[in-house]
Short mmCIF file of C-alpha atoms and ligand atoms in Angstrom, two decimals:
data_model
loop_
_atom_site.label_atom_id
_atom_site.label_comp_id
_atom_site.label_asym_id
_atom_site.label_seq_id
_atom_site.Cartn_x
_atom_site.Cartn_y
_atom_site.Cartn_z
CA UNK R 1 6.57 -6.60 12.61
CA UNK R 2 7.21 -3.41 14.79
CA UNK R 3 5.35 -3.38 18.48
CA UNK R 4 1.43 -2.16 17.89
CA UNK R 5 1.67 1.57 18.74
CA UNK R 6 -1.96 3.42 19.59
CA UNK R 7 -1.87 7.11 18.90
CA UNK R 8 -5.54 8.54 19.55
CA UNK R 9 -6.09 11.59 17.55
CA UNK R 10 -6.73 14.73 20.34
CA UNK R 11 -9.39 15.92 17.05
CA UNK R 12 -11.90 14.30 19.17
CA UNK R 13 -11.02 15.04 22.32
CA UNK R 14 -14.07 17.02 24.80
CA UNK R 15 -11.62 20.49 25.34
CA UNK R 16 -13.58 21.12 28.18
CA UNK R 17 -12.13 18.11 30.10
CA UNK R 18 -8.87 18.36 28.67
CA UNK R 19 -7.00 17.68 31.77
CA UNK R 20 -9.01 15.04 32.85
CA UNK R 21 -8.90 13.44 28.90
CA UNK R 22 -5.17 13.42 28.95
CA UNK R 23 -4.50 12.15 32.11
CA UNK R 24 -6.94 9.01 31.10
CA UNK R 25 -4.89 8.41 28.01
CA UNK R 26 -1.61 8.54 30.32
CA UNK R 27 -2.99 5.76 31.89
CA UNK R 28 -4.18 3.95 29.03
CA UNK R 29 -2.50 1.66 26.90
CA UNK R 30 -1.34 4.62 23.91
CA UNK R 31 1.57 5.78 23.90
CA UNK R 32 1.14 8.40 21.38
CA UNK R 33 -0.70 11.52 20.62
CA UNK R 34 -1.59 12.32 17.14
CA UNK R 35 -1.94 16.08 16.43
CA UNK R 36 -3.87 16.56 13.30
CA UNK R 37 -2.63 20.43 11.93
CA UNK R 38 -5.69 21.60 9.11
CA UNK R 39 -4.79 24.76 7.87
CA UNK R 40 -8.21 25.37 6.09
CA UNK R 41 -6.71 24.74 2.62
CA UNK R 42 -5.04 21.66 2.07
CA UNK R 43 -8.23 20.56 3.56
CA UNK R 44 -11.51 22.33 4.05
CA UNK R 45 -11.27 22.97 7.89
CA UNK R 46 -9.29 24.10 10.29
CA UNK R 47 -8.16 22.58 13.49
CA UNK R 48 -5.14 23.79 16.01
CA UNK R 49 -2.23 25.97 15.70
CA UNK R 50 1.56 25.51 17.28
CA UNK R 51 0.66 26.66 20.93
CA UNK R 52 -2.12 24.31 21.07
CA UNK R 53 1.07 21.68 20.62
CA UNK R 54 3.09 23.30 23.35
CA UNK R 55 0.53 23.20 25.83
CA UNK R 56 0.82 19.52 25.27
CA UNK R 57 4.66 19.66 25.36
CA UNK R 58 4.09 20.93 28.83
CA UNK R 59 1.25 19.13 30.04
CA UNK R 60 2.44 15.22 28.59
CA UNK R 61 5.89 12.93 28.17
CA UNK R 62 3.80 11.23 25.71
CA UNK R 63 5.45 10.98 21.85
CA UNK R 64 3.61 14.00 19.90
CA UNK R 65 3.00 12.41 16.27
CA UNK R 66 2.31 15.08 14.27
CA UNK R 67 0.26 15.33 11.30
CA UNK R 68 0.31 18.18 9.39
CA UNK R 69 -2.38 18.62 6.68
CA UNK R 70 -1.45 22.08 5.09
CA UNK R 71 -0.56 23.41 1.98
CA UNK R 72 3.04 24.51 2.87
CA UNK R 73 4.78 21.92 5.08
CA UNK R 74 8.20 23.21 4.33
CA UNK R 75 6.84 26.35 5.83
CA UNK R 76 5.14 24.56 9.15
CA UNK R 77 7.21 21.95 9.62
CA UNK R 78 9.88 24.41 11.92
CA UNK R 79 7.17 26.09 13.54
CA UNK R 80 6.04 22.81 15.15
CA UNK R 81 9.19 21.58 15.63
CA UNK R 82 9.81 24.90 17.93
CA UNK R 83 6.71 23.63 19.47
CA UNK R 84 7.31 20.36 20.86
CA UNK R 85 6.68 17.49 17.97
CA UNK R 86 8.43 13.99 17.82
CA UNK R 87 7.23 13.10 14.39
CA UNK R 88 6.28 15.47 11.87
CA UNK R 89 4.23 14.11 9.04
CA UNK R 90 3.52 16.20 5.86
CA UNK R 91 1.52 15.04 2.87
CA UNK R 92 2.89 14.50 -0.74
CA UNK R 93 0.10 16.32 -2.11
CA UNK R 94 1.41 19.52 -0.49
CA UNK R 95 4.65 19.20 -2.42
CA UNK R 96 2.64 18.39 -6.01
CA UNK R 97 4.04 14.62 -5.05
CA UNK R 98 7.44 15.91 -5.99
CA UNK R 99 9.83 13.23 -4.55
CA UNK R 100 13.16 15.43 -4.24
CA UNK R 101 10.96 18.24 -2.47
CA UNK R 102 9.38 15.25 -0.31
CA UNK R 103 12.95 13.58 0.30
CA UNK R 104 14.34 17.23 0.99
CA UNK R 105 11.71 17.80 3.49
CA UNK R 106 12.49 14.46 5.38
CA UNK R 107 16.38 15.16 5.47
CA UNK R 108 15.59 18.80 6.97
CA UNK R 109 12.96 17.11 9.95
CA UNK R 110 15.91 14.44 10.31
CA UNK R 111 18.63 17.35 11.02
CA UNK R 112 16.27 18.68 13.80
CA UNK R 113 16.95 14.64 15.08
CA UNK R 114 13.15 14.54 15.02
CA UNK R 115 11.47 11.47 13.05
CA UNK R 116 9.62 12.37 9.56
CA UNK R 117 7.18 10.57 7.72
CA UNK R 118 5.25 11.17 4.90
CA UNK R 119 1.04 11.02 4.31
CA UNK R 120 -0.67 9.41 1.18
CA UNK R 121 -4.55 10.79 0.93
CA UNK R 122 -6.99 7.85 0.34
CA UNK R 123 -6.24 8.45 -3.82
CA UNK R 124 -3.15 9.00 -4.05
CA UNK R 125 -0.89 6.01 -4.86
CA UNK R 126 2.23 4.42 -2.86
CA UNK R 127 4.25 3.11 -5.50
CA UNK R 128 5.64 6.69 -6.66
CA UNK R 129 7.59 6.83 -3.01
CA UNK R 130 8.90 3.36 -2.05
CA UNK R 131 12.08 5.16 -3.60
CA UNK R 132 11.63 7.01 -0.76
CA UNK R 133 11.00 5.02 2.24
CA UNK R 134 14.83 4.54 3.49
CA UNK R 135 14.04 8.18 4.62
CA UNK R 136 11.28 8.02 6.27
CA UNK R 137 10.38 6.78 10.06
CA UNK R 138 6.64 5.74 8.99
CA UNK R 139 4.13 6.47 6.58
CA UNK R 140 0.91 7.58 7.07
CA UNK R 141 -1.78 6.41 5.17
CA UNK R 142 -5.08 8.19 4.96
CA UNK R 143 -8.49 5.97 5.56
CA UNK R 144 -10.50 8.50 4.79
CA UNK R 145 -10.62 11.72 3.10
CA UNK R 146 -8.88 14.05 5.62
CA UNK R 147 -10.41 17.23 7.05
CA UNK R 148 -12.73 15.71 9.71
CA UNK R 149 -12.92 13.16 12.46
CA UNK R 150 -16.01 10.32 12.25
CA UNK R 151 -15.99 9.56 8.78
CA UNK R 152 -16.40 5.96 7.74
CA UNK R 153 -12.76 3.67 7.26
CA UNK R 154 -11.82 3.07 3.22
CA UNK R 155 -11.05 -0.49 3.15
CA UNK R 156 -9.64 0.06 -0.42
CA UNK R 157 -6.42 2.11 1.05
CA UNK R 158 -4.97 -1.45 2.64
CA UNK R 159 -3.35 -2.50 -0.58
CA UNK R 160 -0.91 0.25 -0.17
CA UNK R 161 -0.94 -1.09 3.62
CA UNK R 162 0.03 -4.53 2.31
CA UNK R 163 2.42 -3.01 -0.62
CA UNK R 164 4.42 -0.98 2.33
CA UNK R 165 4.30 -4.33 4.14
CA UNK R 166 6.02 -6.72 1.82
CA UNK R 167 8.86 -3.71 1.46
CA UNK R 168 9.89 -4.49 4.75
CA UNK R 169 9.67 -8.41 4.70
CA UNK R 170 11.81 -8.33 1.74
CA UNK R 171 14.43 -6.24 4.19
CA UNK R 172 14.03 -2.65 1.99
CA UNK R 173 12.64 -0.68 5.05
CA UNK R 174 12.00 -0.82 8.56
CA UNK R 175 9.89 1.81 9.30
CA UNK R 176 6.14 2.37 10.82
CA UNK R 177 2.83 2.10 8.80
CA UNK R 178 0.45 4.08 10.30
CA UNK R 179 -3.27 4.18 9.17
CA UNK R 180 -5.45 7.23 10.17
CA UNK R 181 -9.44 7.76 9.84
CA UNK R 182 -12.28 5.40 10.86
CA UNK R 183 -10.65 3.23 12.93
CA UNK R 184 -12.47 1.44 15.45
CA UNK R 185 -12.11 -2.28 17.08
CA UNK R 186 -13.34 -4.01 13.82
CA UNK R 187 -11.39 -2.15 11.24
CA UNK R 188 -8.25 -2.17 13.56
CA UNK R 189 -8.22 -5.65 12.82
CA UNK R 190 -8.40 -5.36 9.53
CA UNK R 191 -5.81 -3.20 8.96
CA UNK R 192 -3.34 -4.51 11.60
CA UNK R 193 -3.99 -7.59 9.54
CA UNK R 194 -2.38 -5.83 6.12
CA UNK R 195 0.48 -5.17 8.30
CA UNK R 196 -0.32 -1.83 10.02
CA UNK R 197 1.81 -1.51 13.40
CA UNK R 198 0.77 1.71 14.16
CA UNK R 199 -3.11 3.26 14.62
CA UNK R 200 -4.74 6.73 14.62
CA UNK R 201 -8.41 6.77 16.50
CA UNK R 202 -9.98 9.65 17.23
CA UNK R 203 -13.70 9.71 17.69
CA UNK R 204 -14.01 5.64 18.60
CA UNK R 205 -11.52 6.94 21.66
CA UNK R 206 -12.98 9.69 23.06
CA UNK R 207 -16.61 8.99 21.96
CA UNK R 208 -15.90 5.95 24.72
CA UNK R 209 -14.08 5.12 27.56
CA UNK R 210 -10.99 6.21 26.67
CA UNK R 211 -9.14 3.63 28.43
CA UNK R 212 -11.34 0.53 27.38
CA UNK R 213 -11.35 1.62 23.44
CA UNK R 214 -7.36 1.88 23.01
CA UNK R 215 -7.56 -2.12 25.02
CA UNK R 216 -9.76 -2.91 22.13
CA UNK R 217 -7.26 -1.44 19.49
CA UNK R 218 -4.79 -3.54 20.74
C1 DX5 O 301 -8.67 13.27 9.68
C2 DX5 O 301 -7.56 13.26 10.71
C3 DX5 O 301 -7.70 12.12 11.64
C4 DX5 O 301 -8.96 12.14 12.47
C5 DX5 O 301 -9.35 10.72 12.67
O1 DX5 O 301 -8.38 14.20 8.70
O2 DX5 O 301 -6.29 13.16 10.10
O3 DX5 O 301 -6.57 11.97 12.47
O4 DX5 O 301 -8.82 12.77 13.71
O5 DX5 O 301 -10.61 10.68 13.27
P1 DX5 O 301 -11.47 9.36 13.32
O6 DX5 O 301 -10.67 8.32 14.04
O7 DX5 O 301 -12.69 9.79 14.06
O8 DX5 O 301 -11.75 8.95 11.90
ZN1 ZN O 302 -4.52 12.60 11.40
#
């Protein structure tokens, strides 16, 4: 099993103690940021454009794990590479689920030697892309509906956890499995328990202490 990463999810964070915010997560036990990028139509909201991301390139060492819900990632994806990311993660949905656009897409974020990693929404099945996987840093999968922070954790999505899992204790892939929406200290469990190593939080982190809710992630 890979080392537990904690990436809170700046969604949540209070923008008018940014500063302040990000220098508690330095100190805390994440070592990633996770970006969430909502372009208002893959998902009905929108969230923060590329200079958003630079202003955390310039403010934070911390790994930028990108997660980019938009219609045209092939589009994005350069623009927030020119901004900072370390990980750009782009749903199959955006590319109709289309495995040579998808494994395209994760060659051309690999010739930028960033990492790339593809998102499955809570419906949307795994088994179409373990073909896929020796391409791929980590995979993303959706607990909840994306769009919004605070929505309640999907338990149903850790069979996909669990079929990602046995891929790589049968020695077919050694990448991440991240799990994103409604995580808190309860559901953590859970899904570290299906074999997730790495964990998106968003409101349980900043609706807290900061520091004291990524110690109870881990
Ligand atoms: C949801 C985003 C998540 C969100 C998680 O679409 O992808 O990263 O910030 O928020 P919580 O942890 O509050 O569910
Ligand atoms: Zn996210």
């Amino acid at each position: 099993m890979e080392s537990l990463i904690i990436a809170p999810s700046v969604l949540s964070m209070d923008y008018t103690r940014m500063s302040e915010q990000l220098q508690a997560l330095e100190r805390s036990k994440a070592d990633w940021i996770h970006f969430d990028v909502m372009d208002g139509h893959f998902v009905p909201n929108l969230s923060f454009g590329p200079d958003i991301l630079k202003q955390f390139r310039k403010s934070t060492d911390m790994f930028l794990d990108t997660h980019l819900m938009v219609s045209d990632p092939e589009f994005f994806a350069p623009i927030f590479r020119d901004a900072g990311a370390d990980l750009i993660v782009f749903h199959t949905e955006a590319l109709d689920n289309d495995p040579k656009r998808i494994a395209d897409l994760l060659d051309t974020i690999h010739s930028w030697n960033l990492q790339a990693g593809f998102s499955v929404k809570p419906d949307t099945p795994i088994e179409p892309f373990l073909g896929l996987l020796d391409k791929a840093d980590l995979v993303l999968i959706m607990s909840v509906h994306p769009g919004y922070g605070g929505q309640k954790f999907i338990p149903e999505v850790l069979s996909k956890v669990r079929t990602l899992d046995e891929e790589r204790k049968a020695g077919r892939w050694n990448g991440r499995i991240e799990i994103d929406g409604g995580i808190n200290s309860e559901t953590a469990k859970e899904a570290k328990e299906a074999g997730v190593d790495t964990l998106v939080a968003g409101s349980y982190v900043f609706k807290n202490d900061i520091e004291s809710a990524v110690d109870s992630l881990c």
